[in-house]
CSV table of C-alpha atoms and ligand atoms in Angstrom, one decimal:
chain,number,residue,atom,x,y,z
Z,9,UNK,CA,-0.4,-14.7,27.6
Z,10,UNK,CA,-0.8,-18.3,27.4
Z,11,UNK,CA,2.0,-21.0,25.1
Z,12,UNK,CA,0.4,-20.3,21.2
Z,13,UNK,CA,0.5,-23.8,19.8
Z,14,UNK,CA,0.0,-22.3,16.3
Z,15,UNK,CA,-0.5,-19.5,13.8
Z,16,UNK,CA,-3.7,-19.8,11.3
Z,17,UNK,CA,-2.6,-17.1,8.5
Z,18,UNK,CA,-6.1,-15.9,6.9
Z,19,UNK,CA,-5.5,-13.5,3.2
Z,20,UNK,CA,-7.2,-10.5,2.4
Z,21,UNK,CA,-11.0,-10.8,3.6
Z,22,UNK,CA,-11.6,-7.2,2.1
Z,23,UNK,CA,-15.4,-6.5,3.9
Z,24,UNK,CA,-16.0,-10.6,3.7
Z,25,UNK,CA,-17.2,-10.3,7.2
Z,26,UNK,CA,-20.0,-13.6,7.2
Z,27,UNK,CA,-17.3,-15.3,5.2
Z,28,UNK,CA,-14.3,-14.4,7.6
Z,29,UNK,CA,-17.1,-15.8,10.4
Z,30,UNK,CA,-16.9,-18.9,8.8
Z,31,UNK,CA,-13.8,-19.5,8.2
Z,32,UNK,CA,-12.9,-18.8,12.0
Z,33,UNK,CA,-15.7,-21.4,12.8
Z,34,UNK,CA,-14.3,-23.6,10.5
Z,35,UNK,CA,-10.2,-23.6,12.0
Z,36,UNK,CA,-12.4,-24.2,15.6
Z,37,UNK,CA,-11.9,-20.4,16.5
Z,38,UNK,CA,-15.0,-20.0,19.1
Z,39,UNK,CA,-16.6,-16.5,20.1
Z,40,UNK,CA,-15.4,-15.8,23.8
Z,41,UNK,CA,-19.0,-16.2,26.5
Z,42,UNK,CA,-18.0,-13.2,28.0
Z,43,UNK,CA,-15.9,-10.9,26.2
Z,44,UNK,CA,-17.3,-12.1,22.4
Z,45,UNK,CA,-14.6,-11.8,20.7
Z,46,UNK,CA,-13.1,-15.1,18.6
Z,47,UNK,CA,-10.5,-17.0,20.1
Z,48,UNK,CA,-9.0,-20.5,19.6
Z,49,UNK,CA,-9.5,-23.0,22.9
Z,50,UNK,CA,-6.1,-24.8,21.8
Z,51,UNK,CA,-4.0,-21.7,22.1
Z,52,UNK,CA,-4.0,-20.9,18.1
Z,53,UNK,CA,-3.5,-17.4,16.9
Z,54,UNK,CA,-5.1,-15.8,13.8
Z,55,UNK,CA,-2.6,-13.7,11.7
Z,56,UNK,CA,-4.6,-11.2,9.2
Z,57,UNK,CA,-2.0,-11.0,5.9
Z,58,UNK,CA,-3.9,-7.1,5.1
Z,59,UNK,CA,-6.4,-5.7,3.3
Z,60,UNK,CA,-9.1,-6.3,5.6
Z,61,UNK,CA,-10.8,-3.2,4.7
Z,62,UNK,CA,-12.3,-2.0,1.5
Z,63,UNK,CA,-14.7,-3.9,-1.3
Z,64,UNK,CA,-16.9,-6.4,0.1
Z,65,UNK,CA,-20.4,-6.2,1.3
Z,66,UNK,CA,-19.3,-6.6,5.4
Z,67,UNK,CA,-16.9,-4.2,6.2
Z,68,UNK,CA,-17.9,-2.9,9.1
Z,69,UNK,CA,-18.0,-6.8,10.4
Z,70,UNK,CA,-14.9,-7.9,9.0
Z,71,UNK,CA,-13.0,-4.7,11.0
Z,72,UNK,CA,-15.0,-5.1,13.9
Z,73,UNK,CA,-14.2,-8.8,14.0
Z,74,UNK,CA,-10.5,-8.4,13.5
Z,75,UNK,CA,-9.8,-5.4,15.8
Z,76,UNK,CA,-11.9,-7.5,18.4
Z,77,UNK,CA,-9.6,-10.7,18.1
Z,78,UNK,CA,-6.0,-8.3,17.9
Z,79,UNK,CA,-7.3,-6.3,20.8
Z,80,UNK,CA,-7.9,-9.6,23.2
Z,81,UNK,CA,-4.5,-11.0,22.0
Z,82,UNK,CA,-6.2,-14.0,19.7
Z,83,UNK,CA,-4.6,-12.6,16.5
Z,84,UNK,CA,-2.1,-10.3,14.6
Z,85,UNK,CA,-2.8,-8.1,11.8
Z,86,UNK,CA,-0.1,-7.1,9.4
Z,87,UNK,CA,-0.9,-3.8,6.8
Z,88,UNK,CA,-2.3,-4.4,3.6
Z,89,UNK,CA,-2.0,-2.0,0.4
Z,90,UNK,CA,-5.8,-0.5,1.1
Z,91,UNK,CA,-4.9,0.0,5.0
Z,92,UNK,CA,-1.9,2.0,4.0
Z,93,UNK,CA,-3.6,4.1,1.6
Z,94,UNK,CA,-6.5,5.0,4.0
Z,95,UNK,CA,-3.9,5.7,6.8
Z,96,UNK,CA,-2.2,7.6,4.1
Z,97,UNK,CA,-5.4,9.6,3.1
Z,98,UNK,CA,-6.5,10.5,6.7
Z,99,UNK,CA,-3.2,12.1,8.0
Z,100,UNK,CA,-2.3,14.1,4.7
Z,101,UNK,CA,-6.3,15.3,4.0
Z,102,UNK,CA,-8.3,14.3,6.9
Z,103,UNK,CA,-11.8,16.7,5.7
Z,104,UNK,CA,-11.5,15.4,1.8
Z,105,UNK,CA,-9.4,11.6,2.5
Z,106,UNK,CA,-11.2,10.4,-1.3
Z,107,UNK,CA,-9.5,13.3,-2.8
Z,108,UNK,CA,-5.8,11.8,-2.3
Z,109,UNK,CA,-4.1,9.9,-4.1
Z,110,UNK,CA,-3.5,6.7,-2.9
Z,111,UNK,CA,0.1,5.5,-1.4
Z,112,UNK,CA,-0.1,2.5,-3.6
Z,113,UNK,CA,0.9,3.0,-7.5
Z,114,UNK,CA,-1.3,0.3,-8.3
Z,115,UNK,CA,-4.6,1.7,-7.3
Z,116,UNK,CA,-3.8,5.2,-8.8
Z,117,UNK,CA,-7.1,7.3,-9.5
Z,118,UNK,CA,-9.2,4.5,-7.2
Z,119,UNK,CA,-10.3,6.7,-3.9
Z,120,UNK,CA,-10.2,5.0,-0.3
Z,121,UNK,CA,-13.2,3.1,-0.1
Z,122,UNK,CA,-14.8,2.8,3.4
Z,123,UNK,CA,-18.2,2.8,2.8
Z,124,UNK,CA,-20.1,5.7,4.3
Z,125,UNK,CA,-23.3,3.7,5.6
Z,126,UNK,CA,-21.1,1.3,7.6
Z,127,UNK,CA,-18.2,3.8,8.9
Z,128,UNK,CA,-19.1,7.3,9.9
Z,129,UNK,CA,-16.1,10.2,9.9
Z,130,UNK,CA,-15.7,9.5,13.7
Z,131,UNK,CA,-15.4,5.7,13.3
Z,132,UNK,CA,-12.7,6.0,10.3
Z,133,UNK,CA,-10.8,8.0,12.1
Z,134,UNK,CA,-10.9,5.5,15.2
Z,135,UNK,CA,-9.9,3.4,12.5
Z,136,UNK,CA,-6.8,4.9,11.1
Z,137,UNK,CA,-5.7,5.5,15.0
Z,138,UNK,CA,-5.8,1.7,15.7
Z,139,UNK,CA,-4.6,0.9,12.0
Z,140,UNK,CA,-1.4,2.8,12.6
Z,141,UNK,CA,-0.3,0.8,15.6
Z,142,UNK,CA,-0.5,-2.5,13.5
Z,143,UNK,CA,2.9,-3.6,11.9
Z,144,UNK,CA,3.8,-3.9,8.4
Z,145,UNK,CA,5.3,-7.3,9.0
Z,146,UNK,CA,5.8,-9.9,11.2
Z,147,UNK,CA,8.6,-12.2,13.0
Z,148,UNK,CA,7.1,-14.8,14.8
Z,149,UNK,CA,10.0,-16.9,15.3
Z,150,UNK,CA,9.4,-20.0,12.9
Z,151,UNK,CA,7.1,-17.7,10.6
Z,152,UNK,CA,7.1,-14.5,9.0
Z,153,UNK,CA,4.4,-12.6,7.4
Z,154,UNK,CA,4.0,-9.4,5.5
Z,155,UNK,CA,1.1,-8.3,2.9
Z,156,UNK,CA,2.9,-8.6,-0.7
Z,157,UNK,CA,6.7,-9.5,0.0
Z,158,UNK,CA,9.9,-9.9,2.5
Z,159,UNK,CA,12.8,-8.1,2.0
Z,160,UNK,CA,15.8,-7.9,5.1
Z,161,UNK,CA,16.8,-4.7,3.1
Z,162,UNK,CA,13.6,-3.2,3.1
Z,163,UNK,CA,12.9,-4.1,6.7
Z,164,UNK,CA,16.1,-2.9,7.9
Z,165,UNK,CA,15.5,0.7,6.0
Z,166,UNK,CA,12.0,0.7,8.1
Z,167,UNK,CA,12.9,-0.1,11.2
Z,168,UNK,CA,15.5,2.3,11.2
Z,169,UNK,CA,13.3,5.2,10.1
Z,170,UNK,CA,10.3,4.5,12.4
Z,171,UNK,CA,9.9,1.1,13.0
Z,172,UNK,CA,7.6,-2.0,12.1
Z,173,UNK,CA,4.2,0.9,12.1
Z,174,UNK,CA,3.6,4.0,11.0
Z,175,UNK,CA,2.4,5.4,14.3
Z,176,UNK,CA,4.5,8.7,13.3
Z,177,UNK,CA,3.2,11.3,11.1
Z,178,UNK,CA,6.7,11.9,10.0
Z,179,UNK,CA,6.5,8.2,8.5
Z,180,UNK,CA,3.1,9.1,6.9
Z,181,UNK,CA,4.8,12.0,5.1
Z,182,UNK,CA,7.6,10.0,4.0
Z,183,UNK,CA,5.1,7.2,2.3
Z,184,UNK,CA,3.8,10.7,0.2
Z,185,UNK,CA,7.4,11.0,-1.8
Z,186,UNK,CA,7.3,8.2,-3.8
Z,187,UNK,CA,11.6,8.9,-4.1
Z,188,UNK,CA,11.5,8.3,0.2
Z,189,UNK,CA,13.4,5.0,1.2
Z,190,UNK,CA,10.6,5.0,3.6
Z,191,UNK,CA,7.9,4.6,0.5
Z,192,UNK,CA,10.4,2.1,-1.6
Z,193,UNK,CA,10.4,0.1,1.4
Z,194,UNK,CA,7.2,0.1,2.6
Z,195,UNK,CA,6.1,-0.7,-1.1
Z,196,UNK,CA,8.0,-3.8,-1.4
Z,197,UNK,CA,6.4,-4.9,1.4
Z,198,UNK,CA,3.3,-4.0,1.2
Z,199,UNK,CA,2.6,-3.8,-1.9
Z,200,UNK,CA,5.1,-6.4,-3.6
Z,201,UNK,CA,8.2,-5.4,-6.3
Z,202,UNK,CA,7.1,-4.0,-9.2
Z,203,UNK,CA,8.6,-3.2,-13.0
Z,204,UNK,CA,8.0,-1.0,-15.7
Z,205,UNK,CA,7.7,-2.0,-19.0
Z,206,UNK,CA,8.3,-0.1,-22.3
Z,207,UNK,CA,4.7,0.5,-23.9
Z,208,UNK,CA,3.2,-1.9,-26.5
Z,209,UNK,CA,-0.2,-0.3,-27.6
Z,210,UNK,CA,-0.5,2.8,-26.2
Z,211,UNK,CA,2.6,4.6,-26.9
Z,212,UNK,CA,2.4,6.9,-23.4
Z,213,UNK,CA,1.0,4.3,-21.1
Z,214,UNK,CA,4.0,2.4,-19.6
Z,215,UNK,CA,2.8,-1.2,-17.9
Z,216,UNK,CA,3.8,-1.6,-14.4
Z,217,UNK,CA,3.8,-5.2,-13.8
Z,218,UNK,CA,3.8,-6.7,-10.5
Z,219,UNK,CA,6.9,-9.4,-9.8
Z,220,UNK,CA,6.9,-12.9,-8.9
Z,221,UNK,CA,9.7,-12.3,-6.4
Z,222,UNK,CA,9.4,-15.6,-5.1
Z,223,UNK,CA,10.6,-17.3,-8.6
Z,224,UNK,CA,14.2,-17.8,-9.2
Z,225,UNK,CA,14.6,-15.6,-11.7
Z,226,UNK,CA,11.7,-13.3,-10.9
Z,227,UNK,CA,8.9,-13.8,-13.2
Z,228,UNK,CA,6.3,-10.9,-14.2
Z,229,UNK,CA,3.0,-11.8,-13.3
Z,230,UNK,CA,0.9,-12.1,-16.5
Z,231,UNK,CA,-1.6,-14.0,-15.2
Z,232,UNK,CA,-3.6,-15.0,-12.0
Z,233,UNK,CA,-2.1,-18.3,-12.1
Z,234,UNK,CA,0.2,-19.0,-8.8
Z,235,UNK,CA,2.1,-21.7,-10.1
Z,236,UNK,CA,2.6,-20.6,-13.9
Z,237,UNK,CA,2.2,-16.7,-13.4
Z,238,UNK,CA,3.9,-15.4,-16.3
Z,239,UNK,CA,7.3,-15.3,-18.6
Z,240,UNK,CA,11.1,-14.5,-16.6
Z,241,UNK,CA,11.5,-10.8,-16.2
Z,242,UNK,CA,13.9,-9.3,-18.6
Z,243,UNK,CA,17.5,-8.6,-16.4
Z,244,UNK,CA,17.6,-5.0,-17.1
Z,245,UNK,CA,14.2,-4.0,-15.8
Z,246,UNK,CA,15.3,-5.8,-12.4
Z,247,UNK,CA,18.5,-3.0,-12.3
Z,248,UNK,CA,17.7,-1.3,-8.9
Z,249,UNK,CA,15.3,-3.6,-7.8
Z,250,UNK,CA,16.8,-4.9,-4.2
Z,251,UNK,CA,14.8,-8.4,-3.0
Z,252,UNK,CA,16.1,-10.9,-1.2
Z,253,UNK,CA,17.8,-13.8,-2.8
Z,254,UNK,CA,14.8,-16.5,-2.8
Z,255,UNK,CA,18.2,-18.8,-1.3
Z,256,UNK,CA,17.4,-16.5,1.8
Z,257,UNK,CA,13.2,-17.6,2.2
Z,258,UNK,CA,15.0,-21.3,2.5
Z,259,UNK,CA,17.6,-20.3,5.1
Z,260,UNK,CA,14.8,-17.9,7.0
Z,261,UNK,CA,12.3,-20.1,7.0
Z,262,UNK,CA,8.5,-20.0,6.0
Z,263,UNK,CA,6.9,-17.0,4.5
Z,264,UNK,CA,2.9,-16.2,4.1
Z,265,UNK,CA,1.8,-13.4,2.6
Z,266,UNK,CA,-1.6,-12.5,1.0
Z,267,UNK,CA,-2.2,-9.5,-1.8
Z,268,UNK,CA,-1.8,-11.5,-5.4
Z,269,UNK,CA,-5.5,-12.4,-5.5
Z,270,UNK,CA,-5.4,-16.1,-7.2
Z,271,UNK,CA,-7.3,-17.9,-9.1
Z,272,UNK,CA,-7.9,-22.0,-8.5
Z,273,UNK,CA,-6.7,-24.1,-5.6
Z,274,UNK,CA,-4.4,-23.1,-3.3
Z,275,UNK,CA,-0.8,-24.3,-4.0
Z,276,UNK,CA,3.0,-23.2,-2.7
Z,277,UNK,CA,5.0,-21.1,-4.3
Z,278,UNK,CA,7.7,-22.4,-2.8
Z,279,UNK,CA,8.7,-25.0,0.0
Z,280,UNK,CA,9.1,-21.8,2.1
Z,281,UNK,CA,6.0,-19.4,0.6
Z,282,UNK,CA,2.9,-19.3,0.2
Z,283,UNK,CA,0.0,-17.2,-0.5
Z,284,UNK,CA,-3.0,-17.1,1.1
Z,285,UNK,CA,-5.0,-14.4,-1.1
Z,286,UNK,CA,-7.6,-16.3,-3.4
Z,287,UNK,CA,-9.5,-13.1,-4.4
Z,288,UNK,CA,-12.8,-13.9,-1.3
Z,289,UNK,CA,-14.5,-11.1,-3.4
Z,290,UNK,CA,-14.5,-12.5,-7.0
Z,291,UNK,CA,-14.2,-16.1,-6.1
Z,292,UNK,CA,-16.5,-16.4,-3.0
Z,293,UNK,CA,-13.2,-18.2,-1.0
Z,294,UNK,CA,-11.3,-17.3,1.9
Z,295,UNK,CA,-8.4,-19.1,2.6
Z,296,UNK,CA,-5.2,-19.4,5.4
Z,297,UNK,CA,-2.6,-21.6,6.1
Z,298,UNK,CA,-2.4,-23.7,9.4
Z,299,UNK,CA,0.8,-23.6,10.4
Z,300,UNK,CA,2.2,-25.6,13.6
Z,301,UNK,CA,6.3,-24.9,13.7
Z,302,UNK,CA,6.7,-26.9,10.3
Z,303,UNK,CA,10.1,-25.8,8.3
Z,304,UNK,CA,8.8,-26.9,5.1
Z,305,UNK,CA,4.9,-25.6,4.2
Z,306,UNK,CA,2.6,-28.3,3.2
Z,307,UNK,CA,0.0,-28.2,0.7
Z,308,UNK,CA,-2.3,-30.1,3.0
Z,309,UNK,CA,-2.5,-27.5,5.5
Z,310,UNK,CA,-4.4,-24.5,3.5
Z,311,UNK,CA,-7.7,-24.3,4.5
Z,312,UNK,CA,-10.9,-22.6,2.8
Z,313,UNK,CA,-14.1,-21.7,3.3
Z,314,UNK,CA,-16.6,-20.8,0.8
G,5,MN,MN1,-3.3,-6.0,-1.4
């Protein structure tokens, strides 16, 4: 393959297929004369944060757009939350998938979403084949990327029970028991660090908040806010929580992932992370992040279409 000049990290397009079209368009990805797939003349590569799938009213052209571009080498795809749970679905109930519950804690009770009129049984399970070659994060020397959050622990505990995908069915198992290092890892990961907080109204329902890891201390995220999200998080509720030191994203090197679903402008969240998940269903925005082998992440380079 020829010298990639760049990476162009694009957040969750979740069925935004016209607006992941224009997006690509925008960052001067072209569709190839012959093959038809989008590719970048310069020598760019698109990396897809997760959670292609699931939501918006192009699904079917948002995968088919994707798997084109990873399939002819123009981009990478890292899992998402909603990938995982559909691999997750397919393997343990393949006749009744809806019927499970999902991997993630967050979408408890929600069932995979695929809609039937764009994906027929044969196509999702082409799907989850291809889905469960794609990593759950991504070294690209210069540039990492993972759906929700980076951990070396968590990483480490992955790729020594299966590796970066989840190609084995003994890995999809493990992702079943929530108590599985394999689940604990690939939810930090993939779906961020959470906490659980003691109940205020309802005296049974306890809060499970997600954690802006990135903030030194951690802060919960009480709002959609990216650079005010919410109050510290108490110290005991962080007991057994293992996350990188956010010392480590300066020493590693810059960090995109996508998943938190902003509101506003897109900002850092650190000299070393960003986001580039700006909600495309709620807000009508996609956005990435143009990186070319810069240490520190600039503001200027996130790009959006709308
Ligand atoms: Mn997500």
């Amino acid at each position: 393959m020829d010298e990639v000049s760049g990476y162009d990290v694009i957040g969750d397009v979740h069925g935004c297929g016209r607006l992941l079209r224009r997006l690509l368009d925008q960052l001067g990805y072209r569709r190839h004369p012959a093959r038809g797939h989008w590719w970048h003349p310069s020598g760019r590569r698109a990396v897809f944060a997760g959670d292609v799938i699931d939501r918006g009213p192009e699904q079917r052209l948002a995968v088919d757009t994707v798997r084109a571009m990873v399939d002819h080498g123009s981009a990478h795809l890292v899992l998402g939350n909603h990938e995982l749970d559909l691999i997750a679905a397919m393997v343990t109930e393949p006749s009744a998938p809806d019927s499970v519950a999902p991997f993630s804690g967050e979408r408890a009770g929600q069932p995979t979403v695929l809609s039937d009129d764009q994906f027929s049984d044969a196509d999702r399970h082409d799907l989850v084949g291809w889905l469960r070659r794609m990593p759950m994060w991504l070294d690209l020397g210069g540039l990492r990327v993972a759906h929700a959050c980076w951990s070396d622990h968590h990483v480490g505990v992955l790729t020594a029970h299966g590796g970066p995908t989840v190609a084995s069915d003994h890995t999809v198992h493990a992702l079943a028991d929530p108590h599985s290092p394999v689940a604990t890892a690939a939810r930090v990961l993939v779906e961020g660090p959470h906490v659980t907080q003691a109940p205020t109204v309802a005296p049974n329902r306890r809060r499970r908040t997600r954690l802006a890891w990135w903030a030194d201390p951690p802060l919960l995220i009480e709002r959609r806010v990216p650079d005010d999200p919410g109050s510290p998080a108490p110290a005991d509720l962080l007991d057994g929580i293992t996350l990188d030191h956010p010392s480590a994203a300066h020493a590693r090197g810059p960090l995109i992932v996508g998943h938190y679903a902003f509101d506003g402008d897109p900002v850092l969240l650190s000299p070393t992370v960003a986001c580039v998940d700006y909600a495309a269903v709620r807000t009508g925005q996609l956005v990435a992040y143009r990186w070319s082998g810069e240490r520190q992440l600039r503001r200027a380079n996130f790009a959006c279409a709308s």
